[in-house]
CSV table of C-alpha atoms in Angstrom, one decimal:
chain,number,residue,atom,x,y,z
A,1,UNK,CA,0.0,0.0,-0.2
A,2,UNK,CA,1.3,3.1,-0.9
A,3,UNK,CA,2.2,5.7,1.9
A,4,UNK,CA,1.3,9.3,1.9
A,5,UNK,CA,4.8,10.7,1.0
A,6,UNK,CA,5.1,8.4,-2.0
A,7,UNK,CA,1.4,9.2,-3.2
A,8,UNK,CA,2.5,13.2,-2.7
A,9,UNK,CA,5.6,12.6,-5.0
A,10,UNK,CA,3.9,10.4,-7.5
A,11,UNK,CA,1.1,13.4,-7.7
A,12,UNK,CA,3.7,16.0,-8.1
A,13,UNK,CA,5.5,14.1,-11.0
A,14,UNK,CA,2.1,13.6,-12.5
A,15,UNK,CA,1.4,17.3,-12.5
A,16,UNK,CA,4.7,18.6,-13.4
A,17,UNK,CA,4.6,16.1,-16.6
A,18,UNK,CA,1.2,17.4,-17.6
A,19,UNK,CA,2.2,21.1,-17.1
A,20,UNK,CA,5.0,20.6,-19.6
A,21,UNK,CA,2.9,18.5,-22.1
A,22,UNK,CA,0.4,21.3,-21.8
A,23,UNK,CA,2.8,23.8,-23.0
A,24,UNK,CA,3.7,21.5,-25.9
A,25,UNK,CA,0.2,20.8,-26.9
A,26,UNK,CA,-0.7,24.6,-27.0
A,27,UNK,CA,2.3,25.4,-29.1
A,28,UNK,CA,1.9,22.3,-31.5
A,29,UNK,CA,-1.6,21.4,-31.8
A,30,UNK,CA,-4.9,23.0,-33.2
A,31,UNK,CA,-6.8,21.7,-30.0
A,32,UNK,CA,-5.5,23.7,-26.8
A,33,UNK,CA,-4.9,21.8,-23.6
A,34,UNK,CA,-5.2,25.2,-21.7
A,35,UNK,CA,-8.7,25.7,-20.2
A,36,UNK,CA,-10.7,28.9,-21.8
A,37,UNK,CA,-11.1,30.1,-18.3
A,38,UNK,CA,-7.6,30.4,-18.0
A,39,UNK,CA,-7.2,32.6,-20.9
A,40,UNK,CA,-10.1,34.8,-19.2
A,41,UNK,CA,-7.9,35.1,-16.0
A,42,UNK,CA,-4.9,36.3,-18.0
A,43,UNK,CA,-6.8,38.6,-20.2
A,44,UNK,CA,-8.3,40.2,-16.9
A,45,UNK,CA,-4.8,40.6,-15.4
A,46,UNK,CA,-3.6,42.2,-18.6
A,47,UNK,CA,-6.1,45.0,-18.3
A,48,UNK,CA,-5.1,45.5,-14.8
A,49,UNK,CA,-1.6,46.2,-15.9
A,50,UNK,CA,-3.1,48.8,-18.4
A,51,UNK,CA,-4.6,50.4,-15.5
A,52,UNK,CA,-8.0,49.1,-16.4
A,53,UNK,CA,-11.0,47.1,-14.8
A,54,UNK,CA,-10.5,43.2,-15.0
A,55,UNK,CA,-14.3,43.1,-15.7
A,56,UNK,CA,-13.6,44.6,-19.4
A,57,UNK,CA,-12.9,40.9,-20.0
A,58,UNK,CA,-16.1,39.5,-21.2
A,59,UNK,CA,-17.1,36.6,-18.9
A,60,UNK,CA,-14.6,37.4,-16.3
A,61,UNK,CA,-16.9,36.8,-13.1
A,62,UNK,CA,-14.3,36.3,-10.3
A,63,UNK,CA,-13.0,38.4,-7.5
A,64,UNK,CA,-10.1,41.0,-8.8
A,65,UNK,CA,-7.9,39.3,-6.3
A,66,UNK,CA,-7.3,36.5,-8.8
A,67,UNK,CA,-6.5,38.8,-11.7
A,68,UNK,CA,-4.0,40.5,-9.4
A,69,UNK,CA,-2.7,37.2,-8.3
A,70,UNK,CA,-1.9,36.2,-11.8
A,71,UNK,CA,-0.4,39.4,-12.9
A,72,UNK,CA,2.8,37.7,-13.8
A,73,UNK,CA,1.1,35.9,-16.4
A,74,UNK,CA,1.9,38.7,-18.9
A,75,UNK,CA,5.7,37.7,-18.6
A,76,UNK,CA,5.3,33.8,-17.9
A,77,UNK,CA,2.0,32.6,-19.2
A,78,UNK,CA,2.1,29.4,-17.3
A,79,UNK,CA,2.6,31.2,-14.0
A,80,UNK,CA,-0.9,30.9,-12.9
A,81,UNK,CA,-0.9,27.2,-13.5
A,82,UNK,CA,1.9,26.7,-11.3
A,83,UNK,CA,0.2,28.7,-8.5
A,84,UNK,CA,-2.9,26.4,-9.1
A,85,UNK,CA,-0.7,23.3,-8.9
A,86,UNK,CA,1.2,24.4,-5.9
A,87,UNK,CA,-2.3,25.1,-4.2
A,88,UNK,CA,-3.4,21.4,-5.6
A,89,UNK,CA,-0.3,19.8,-3.8
A,90,UNK,CA,-0.9,21.8,-0.9
A,91,UNK,CA,-4.4,20.6,-0.5
A,92,UNK,CA,-3.0,16.9,-0.7
A,93,UNK,CA,-0.7,18.0,2.3
A,94,UNK,CA,-3.7,19.1,4.4
A,95,UNK,CA,-5.5,16.0,3.6
A,96,UNK,CA,-2.7,14.0,5.0
A,97,UNK,CA,-2.3,15.8,8.2
A,98,UNK,CA,-6.0,15.5,8.7
A,99,UNK,CA,-5.9,11.7,8.0
A,100,UNK,CA,-3.0,11.1,10.3
A,101,UNK,CA,-4.6,13.4,13.0
A,102,UNK,CA,-7.6,10.8,13.0
A,103,UNK,CA,-5.4,7.7,12.5
A,104,UNK,CA,-7.0,6.9,9.1
A,105,UNK,CA,-5.0,5.3,6.3
A,106,UNK,CA,-2.9,7.8,4.2
A,107,UNK,CA,-3.7,5.9,1.1
A,108,UNK,CA,-7.0,8.0,1.2
A,109,UNK,CA,-4.7,10.9,0.0
A,110,UNK,CA,-4.8,9.1,-3.3
A,111,UNK,CA,-8.2,10.3,-3.9
A,112,UNK,CA,-7.1,13.9,-4.4
A,113,UNK,CA,-3.4,13.8,-5.2
A,114,UNK,CA,-3.9,10.7,-7.9
A,115,UNK,CA,-7.4,11.6,-9.3
A,116,UNK,CA,-7.3,12.3,-13.0
A,117,UNK,CA,-10.0,15.0,-12.7
A,118,UNK,CA,-8.1,16.9,-10.0
A,119,UNK,CA,-4.9,17.0,-11.6
A,120,UNK,CA,-6.5,17.8,-15.1
A,121,UNK,CA,-8.3,20.6,-13.8
A,122,UNK,CA,-5.2,22.5,-12.0
A,123,UNK,CA,-2.9,21.6,-15.0
A,124,UNK,CA,-5.3,22.9,-17.2
A,125,UNK,CA,-5.6,26.4,-15.4
A,126,UNK,CA,-8.5,26.2,-13.3
A,127,UNK,CA,-8.6,28.2,-9.8
A,128,UNK,CA,-10.7,25.8,-8.1
A,129,UNK,CA,-7.5,24.2,-6.4
A,130,UNK,CA,-7.4,27.7,-4.5
A,131,UNK,CA,-10.9,27.3,-3.2
A,132,UNK,CA,-10.3,23.7,-2.0
A,133,UNK,CA,-7.0,24.8,-0.4
A,134,UNK,CA,-9.0,27.5,1.3
A,135,UNK,CA,-11.8,25.3,2.6
A,136,UNK,CA,-9.8,22.5,4.0
A,137,UNK,CA,-7.6,24.8,5.8
A,138,UNK,CA,-10.4,26.2,7.3
A,139,UNK,CA,-11.4,22.7,8.8
A,140,UNK,CA,-7.9,21.9,9.6
A,141,UNK,CA,-7.4,25.1,11.7
A,142,UNK,CA,-10.8,24.7,13.4
A,143,UNK,CA,-9.9,21.3,14.6
A,144,UNK,CA,-7.0,22.6,16.1
A,145,UNK,CA,-8.8,25.4,17.8
A,146,UNK,CA,-7.1,28.0,15.7
A,147,UNK,CA,-10.4,30.3,15.4
A,148,UNK,CA,-8.5,33.5,14.1
A,149,UNK,CA,-6.5,31.8,11.2
A,150,UNK,CA,-9.7,29.8,10.5
A,151,UNK,CA,-11.8,32.7,10.2
A,152,UNK,CA,-9.4,34.5,7.9
A,153,UNK,CA,-9.2,31.2,5.6
A,154,UNK,CA,-13.1,31.2,5.5
A,155,UNK,CA,-13.5,34.7,4.9
A,156,UNK,CA,-10.8,34.4,1.8
A,157,UNK,CA,-12.7,31.3,0.6
A,158,UNK,CA,-16.0,32.9,0.4
A,159,UNK,CA,-14.8,36.1,-1.0
A,160,UNK,CA,-12.7,33.9,-3.6
A,161,UNK,CA,-15.8,31.7,-4.7
A,162,UNK,CA,-19.0,32.5,-3.1
A,163,UNK,CA,-20.1,28.7,-3.2
A,164,UNK,CA,-18.4,28.0,0.2
A,165,UNK,CA,-21.2,30.2,2.0
A,166,UNK,CA,-22.9,26.8,2.1
A,167,UNK,CA,-20.8,25.7,5.0
A,168,UNK,CA,-21.5,28.6,7.0
A,169,UNK,CA,-23.9,27.3,9.5
A,170,UNK,CA,-22.4,24.0,9.8
A,171,UNK,CA,-18.9,25.5,10.7
A,172,UNK,CA,-20.7,28.0,13.0
A,173,UNK,CA,-22.7,24.7,14.7
A,174,UNK,CA,-19.2,22.7,14.6
A,175,UNK,CA,-17.7,25.2,17.0
A,176,UNK,CA,-18.6,24.6,20.7
A,177,UNK,CA,-20.8,21.8,19.5
A,178,UNK,CA,-20.8,20.4,22.8
A,179,UNK,CA,-22.5,23.7,24.1
A,180,UNK,CA,-26.4,24.1,24.3
A,181,UNK,CA,-26.1,27.8,23.7
A,182,UNK,CA,-26.5,28.9,20.2
A,183,UNK,CA,-24.5,32.0,20.7
A,184,UNK,CA,-21.0,31.4,22.3
A,185,UNK,CA,-18.0,33.8,22.4
A,186,UNK,CA,-16.0,31.2,19.9
A,187,UNK,CA,-18.7,31.0,17.6
A,188,UNK,CA,-19.3,34.8,17.4
A,189,UNK,CA,-15.4,35.3,17.2
A,190,UNK,CA,-15.2,32.9,14.2
A,191,UNK,CA,-18.2,34.7,12.5
A,192,UNK,CA,-16.8,38.3,13.0
A,193,UNK,CA,-13.5,37.5,11.8
A,194,UNK,CA,-14.7,35.8,8.7
A,195,UNK,CA,-17.2,38.1,8.0
A,196,UNK,CA,-14.8,40.8,8.3
A,197,UNK,CA,-12.4,39.6,5.9
A,198,UNK,CA,-15.2,39.2,3.5
A,199,UNK,CA,-16.5,42.5,4.0
A,200,UNK,CA,-13.3,44.3,3.9
A,201,UNK,CA,-12.1,42.6,0.9
A,202,UNK,CA,-15.5,43.5,-0.8
A,203,UNK,CA,-15.3,47.1,0.2
A,204,UNK,CA,-11.9,47.5,-1.1
A,205,UNK,CA,-13.0,46.3,-4.5
A,206,UNK,CA,-16.3,48.0,-4.6
A,207,UNK,CA,-14.3,51.4,-3.9
A,208,UNK,CA,-12.1,50.6,-6.9
A,209,UNK,CA,-14.4,49.0,-9.4
A,210,UNK,CA,-17.7,49.8,-8.4
A,211,UNK,CA,-21.1,48.1,-8.6
A,212,UNK,CA,-19.7,46.1,-11.5
A,213,UNK,CA,-17.6,44.3,-9.1
A,214,UNK,CA,-20.4,43.3,-7.0
A,215,UNK,CA,-22.5,42.2,-9.9
A,216,UNK,CA,-20.0,40.3,-11.8
A,217,UNK,CA,-18.5,38.4,-8.8
A,218,UNK,CA,-21.8,37.6,-6.7
A,219,UNK,CA,-25.1,38.9,-7.9
A,220,UNK,CA,-24.5,37.4,-11.4
A,221,UNK,CA,-24.7,34.1,-10.1
A,222,UNK,CA,-27.9,34.6,-8.4
A,223,UNK,CA,-29.7,35.9,-11.5
A,224,UNK,CA,-27.8,33.7,-14.1
A,225,UNK,CA,-29.8,32.4,-16.8
A,226,UNK,CA,-27.9,29.6,-18.7
A,227,UNK,CA,-29.6,28.1,-21.5
A,228,UNK,CA,-26.6,26.0,-22.5
A,229,UNK,CA,-26.7,22.2,-21.8
A,230,UNK,CA,-25.0,20.8,-18.7
A,231,UNK,CA,-25.6,18.1,-16.3
A,232,UNK,CA,-28.3,20.3,-14.2
A,233,UNK,CA,-32.0,19.1,-14.5
A,234,UNK,CA,-32.8,22.7,-15.0
A,235,UNK,CA,-31.1,23.1,-18.1
A,236,UNK,CA,-33.8,22.1,-20.1
A,237,UNK,CA,-36.5,24.3,-18.5
A,238,UNK,CA,-34.2,26.9,-18.7
A,239,UNK,CA,-33.6,26.5,-22.3
A,240,UNK,CA,-37.4,26.5,-23.0
A,241,UNK,CA,-38.1,29.3,-20.9
A,242,UNK,CA,-35.1,31.4,-21.6
A,243,UNK,CA,-36.8,34.4,-23.3
A,244,UNK,CA,-40.0,34.3,-20.8
A,245,UNK,CA,-39.9,32.7,-17.3
A,246,UNK,CA,-36.2,31.4,-17.0
A,247,UNK,CA,-35.4,33.9,-14.1
A,248,UNK,CA,-38.3,32.6,-12.0
A,249,UNK,CA,-37.1,29.2,-12.8
A,250,UNK,CA,-33.7,29.7,-11.6
A,251,UNK,CA,-34.9,31.6,-8.4
A,252,UNK,CA,-37.3,28.7,-7.8
A,253,UNK,CA,-34.2,26.3,-8.0
A,254,UNK,CA,-32.7,27.9,-4.8
A,255,UNK,CA,-35.7,26.5,-2.5
A,256,UNK,CA,-35.1,22.8,-2.4
A,257,UNK,CA,-31.3,23.2,-2.8
A,258,UNK,CA,-31.0,25.8,0.2
A,259,UNK,CA,-33.9,24.0,2.2
A,260,UNK,CA,-31.7,20.8,2.2
A,261,UNK,CA,-28.4,22.5,2.8
A,262,UNK,CA,-30.1,24.0,6.1
A,263,UNK,CA,-31.3,20.7,7.0
A,264,UNK,CA,-28.0,19.0,6.6
A,265,UNK,CA,-26.4,21.8,8.8
A,266,UNK,CA,-28.8,21.1,11.6
A,267,UNK,CA,-28.4,17.4,11.3
A,268,UNK,CA,-25.9,17.1,14.0
A,269,UNK,CA,-23.9,14.6,11.9
A,270,UNK,CA,-20.1,14.8,12.0
A,271,UNK,CA,-18.5,17.9,10.3
A,272,UNK,CA,-17.1,16.2,7.3
A,273,UNK,CA,-20.2,14.3,6.5
A,274,UNK,CA,-22.3,17.4,6.9
A,275,UNK,CA,-19.9,19.4,4.6
A,276,UNK,CA,-19.9,16.5,1.8
A,277,UNK,CA,-23.6,16.3,2.1
A,278,UNK,CA,-24.2,19.8,1.7
A,279,UNK,CA,-21.8,20.0,-1.3
A,280,UNK,CA,-23.6,17.1,-2.9
A,281,UNK,CA,-26.9,19.0,-2.5
A,282,UNK,CA,-25.5,22.3,-3.7
A,283,UNK,CA,-24.0,20.7,-7.0
A,284,UNK,CA,-26.8,18.2,-8.1
A,285,UNK,CA,-29.4,20.7,-7.2
A,286,UNK,CA,-27.6,23.7,-8.9
A,287,UNK,CA,-29.4,25.4,-11.8
A,288,UNK,CA,-25.9,25.0,-13.6
A,289,UNK,CA,-23.7,22.0,-13.0
A,290,UNK,CA,-20.6,21.2,-15.0
A,291,UNK,CA,-18.0,18.5,-14.5
A,292,UNK,CA,-15.7,21.3,-12.9
A,293,UNK,CA,-18.0,21.2,-10.0
A,294,UNK,CA,-17.5,17.7,-9.0
A,295,UNK,CA,-14.2,18.9,-7.7
A,296,UNK,CA,-15.9,20.6,-4.9
A,297,UNK,CA,-17.2,17.3,-3.3
A,298,UNK,CA,-14.1,15.5,-4.3
A,299,UNK,CA,-12.2,17.9,-2.0
A,300,UNK,CA,-14.0,16.5,0.8
A,301,UNK,CA,-14.1,12.8,0.1
A,302,UNK,CA,-10.6,11.8,1.2
A,303,UNK,CA,-11.2,13.1,4.8
A,304,UNK,CA,-15.0,11.8,4.9
A,305,UNK,CA,-14.7,8.2,3.6
A,306,UNK,CA,-12.3,6.6,6.0
A,307,UNK,CA,-15.1,7.5,8.9
A,308,UNK,CA,-17.7,5.8,6.8
A,309,UNK,CA,-18.5,1.9,7.1
A,310,UNK,CA,-19.2,1.2,3.4
A,311,UNK,CA,-18.0,-2.1,2.0
A,312,UNK,CA,-16.5,-2.4,-1.4
A,313,UNK,CA,-19.5,-4.0,-2.8
A,314,UNK,CA,-21.7,-1.1,-1.7
A,315,UNK,CA,-19.2,1.4,-2.8
A,316,UNK,CA,-19.0,0.0,-6.5
A,317,UNK,CA,-23.1,-0.2,-6.4
A,318,UNK,CA,-22.6,3.7,-6.1
A,319,UNK,CA,-19.6,4.2,-8.2
A,320,UNK,CA,-20.7,2.1,-11.3
A,321,UNK,CA,-24.1,3.7,-11.8
A,322,UNK,CA,-22.5,7.3,-11.2
A,323,UNK,CA,-20.1,6.6,-14.1
A,324,UNK,CA,-22.4,5.0,-16.4
A,325,UNK,CA,-25.0,7.7,-16.2
A,326,UNK,CA,-22.5,10.2,-16.7
A,327,UNK,CA,-21.2,8.5,-20.0
A,328,UNK,CA,-24.7,8.2,-21.1
A,329,UNK,CA,-25.2,11.9,-20.7
A,330,UNK,CA,-21.9,12.4,-22.2
A,331,UNK,CA,-23.1,10.5,-25.4
A,332,UNK,CA,-26.0,12.6,-25.8
A,333,UNK,CA,-24.1,15.7,-25.1
A,334,UNK,CA,-21.8,14.7,-27.9
A,335,UNK,CA,-24.7,14.1,-30.4
A,336,UNK,CA,-26.1,17.5,-29.6
A,337,UNK,CA,-23.0,19.7,-29.5
A,338,UNK,CA,-20.8,17.9,-32.1
A,339,UNK,CA,-23.3,16.5,-34.7
A,340,UNK,CA,-25.8,19.0,-34.1
A,341,UNK,CA,-28.7,16.6,-33.6
A,342,UNK,CA,-32.0,17.8,-32.0
A,343,UNK,CA,-31.7,15.4,-28.7
A,344,UNK,CA,-32.4,18.0,-26.1
A,345,UNK,CA,-35.3,16.0,-24.8
A,346,UNK,CA,-32.9,12.7,-24.6
A,347,UNK,CA,-30.2,14.8,-23.2
A,348,UNK,CA,-32.4,16.2,-20.3
A,349,UNK,CA,-33.7,12.3,-19.4
A,350,UNK,CA,-29.7,11.6,-19.1
A,351,UNK,CA,-29.6,14.6,-16.7
A,352,UNK,CA,-32.6,13.2,-14.7
A,353,UNK,CA,-30.8,9.7,-14.6
A,354,UNK,CA,-27.5,11.4,-13.6
A,355,UNK,CA,-29.5,13.5,-10.9
A,356,UNK,CA,-30.9,10.1,-9.4
A,357,UNK,CA,-27.5,8.5,-9.3
A,358,UNK,CA,-26.2,11.4,-7.5
A,359,UNK,CA,-29.0,11.2,-5.2
A,360,UNK,CA,-28.6,7.8,-4.5
A,361,UNK,CA,-25.0,8.3,-3.5
A,362,UNK,CA,-26.0,11.0,-1.1
A,363,UNK,CA,-28.7,8.9,0.5
A,364,UNK,CA,-26.6,5.9,0.9
A,365,UNK,CA,-23.7,8.3,2.6
A,366,UNK,CA,-26.4,9.7,4.9
A,367,UNK,CA,-27.6,6.2,5.8
A,368,UNK,CA,-24.2,4.9,6.3
A,369,UNK,CA,-23.4,7.5,8.8
A,370,UNK,CA,-26.7,7.7,10.6
A,371,UNK,CA,-26.6,4.0,11.0
A,372,UNK,CA,-23.0,4.0,12.3
A,373,UNK,CA,-24.0,6.9,14.7
A,374,UNK,CA,-27.1,4.9,16.1
A,375,UNK,CA,-24.9,1.8,16.6
A,376,UNK,CA,-22.6,3.6,18.6
A,377,UNK,CA,-25.2,5.4,20.7
């Protein structure tokens, strides 16, 4: 069985090879290895160097902090990828620390470090590894009772990508979870620090870039109308109502999503399973769902799975339907995107099948942890 150090070294080598290969492919083949979002980040950074707003770059809907972080891209185009890979590997180290802290097998680190989806995303230039790093840093620091540092990390995480806000209630309740009072000093301290970091950064960028910053970075995601095909069960209703009621369809999607997230947060289950369950709900109930979103719950799998009593047979019974329904969706997606066939209804049916497979994973995870908790009671 591979040790954590061996897994980390192998994961590092894979990422370095892919970084170099990506540079070669971008310069020699028509199909680029680098993700389109990376070009968006780089263009936004170039606008900042010109003394302009990063939001002049169409589709740049991220914090200006990301564009500032990638300023060296103008001189070394792969600089941002190196940052994302380092964040990716740092995340792996935190996972290893958490596993050791709980006396879990170090081999679970492979779920992150040797996962093709994970190292493909970071080496192609996606910034999601930074969000993963900030989220797991928050968890690790809270477990070690470092509230100030944890609050700073969480405030940065929500500023960087708004989706980690789904963990706010779960993290709040985890602190002083043995206390009966809802309001405690430690809980309020964490809340004030994390909210303070978020508000200070938001105020600074609002002062520099105005309402455009608020809209593009945060508000856009609430009013977004996306009629392009994706894994979400809402894509077809949004496509059919794009010029009429799509806005209301999108807003209605928040009701089951946030209702379940709040329910999960109050479930009194262990923090890891609460966060993983909330992420599953957020992704599969979201009005837009792409393969890149899967990284959000993969982040939490290595630290959650060791505490669950799931047999190999049961695990395969969850993974195989998940993979088959995803491949089924990709088949119809290919026929729509590349062959230009009118298969919207079939693709939506595939989205429903994939939703059921994801929901089944969520239910089984919840049943497993609840059953184990009752057994130990």
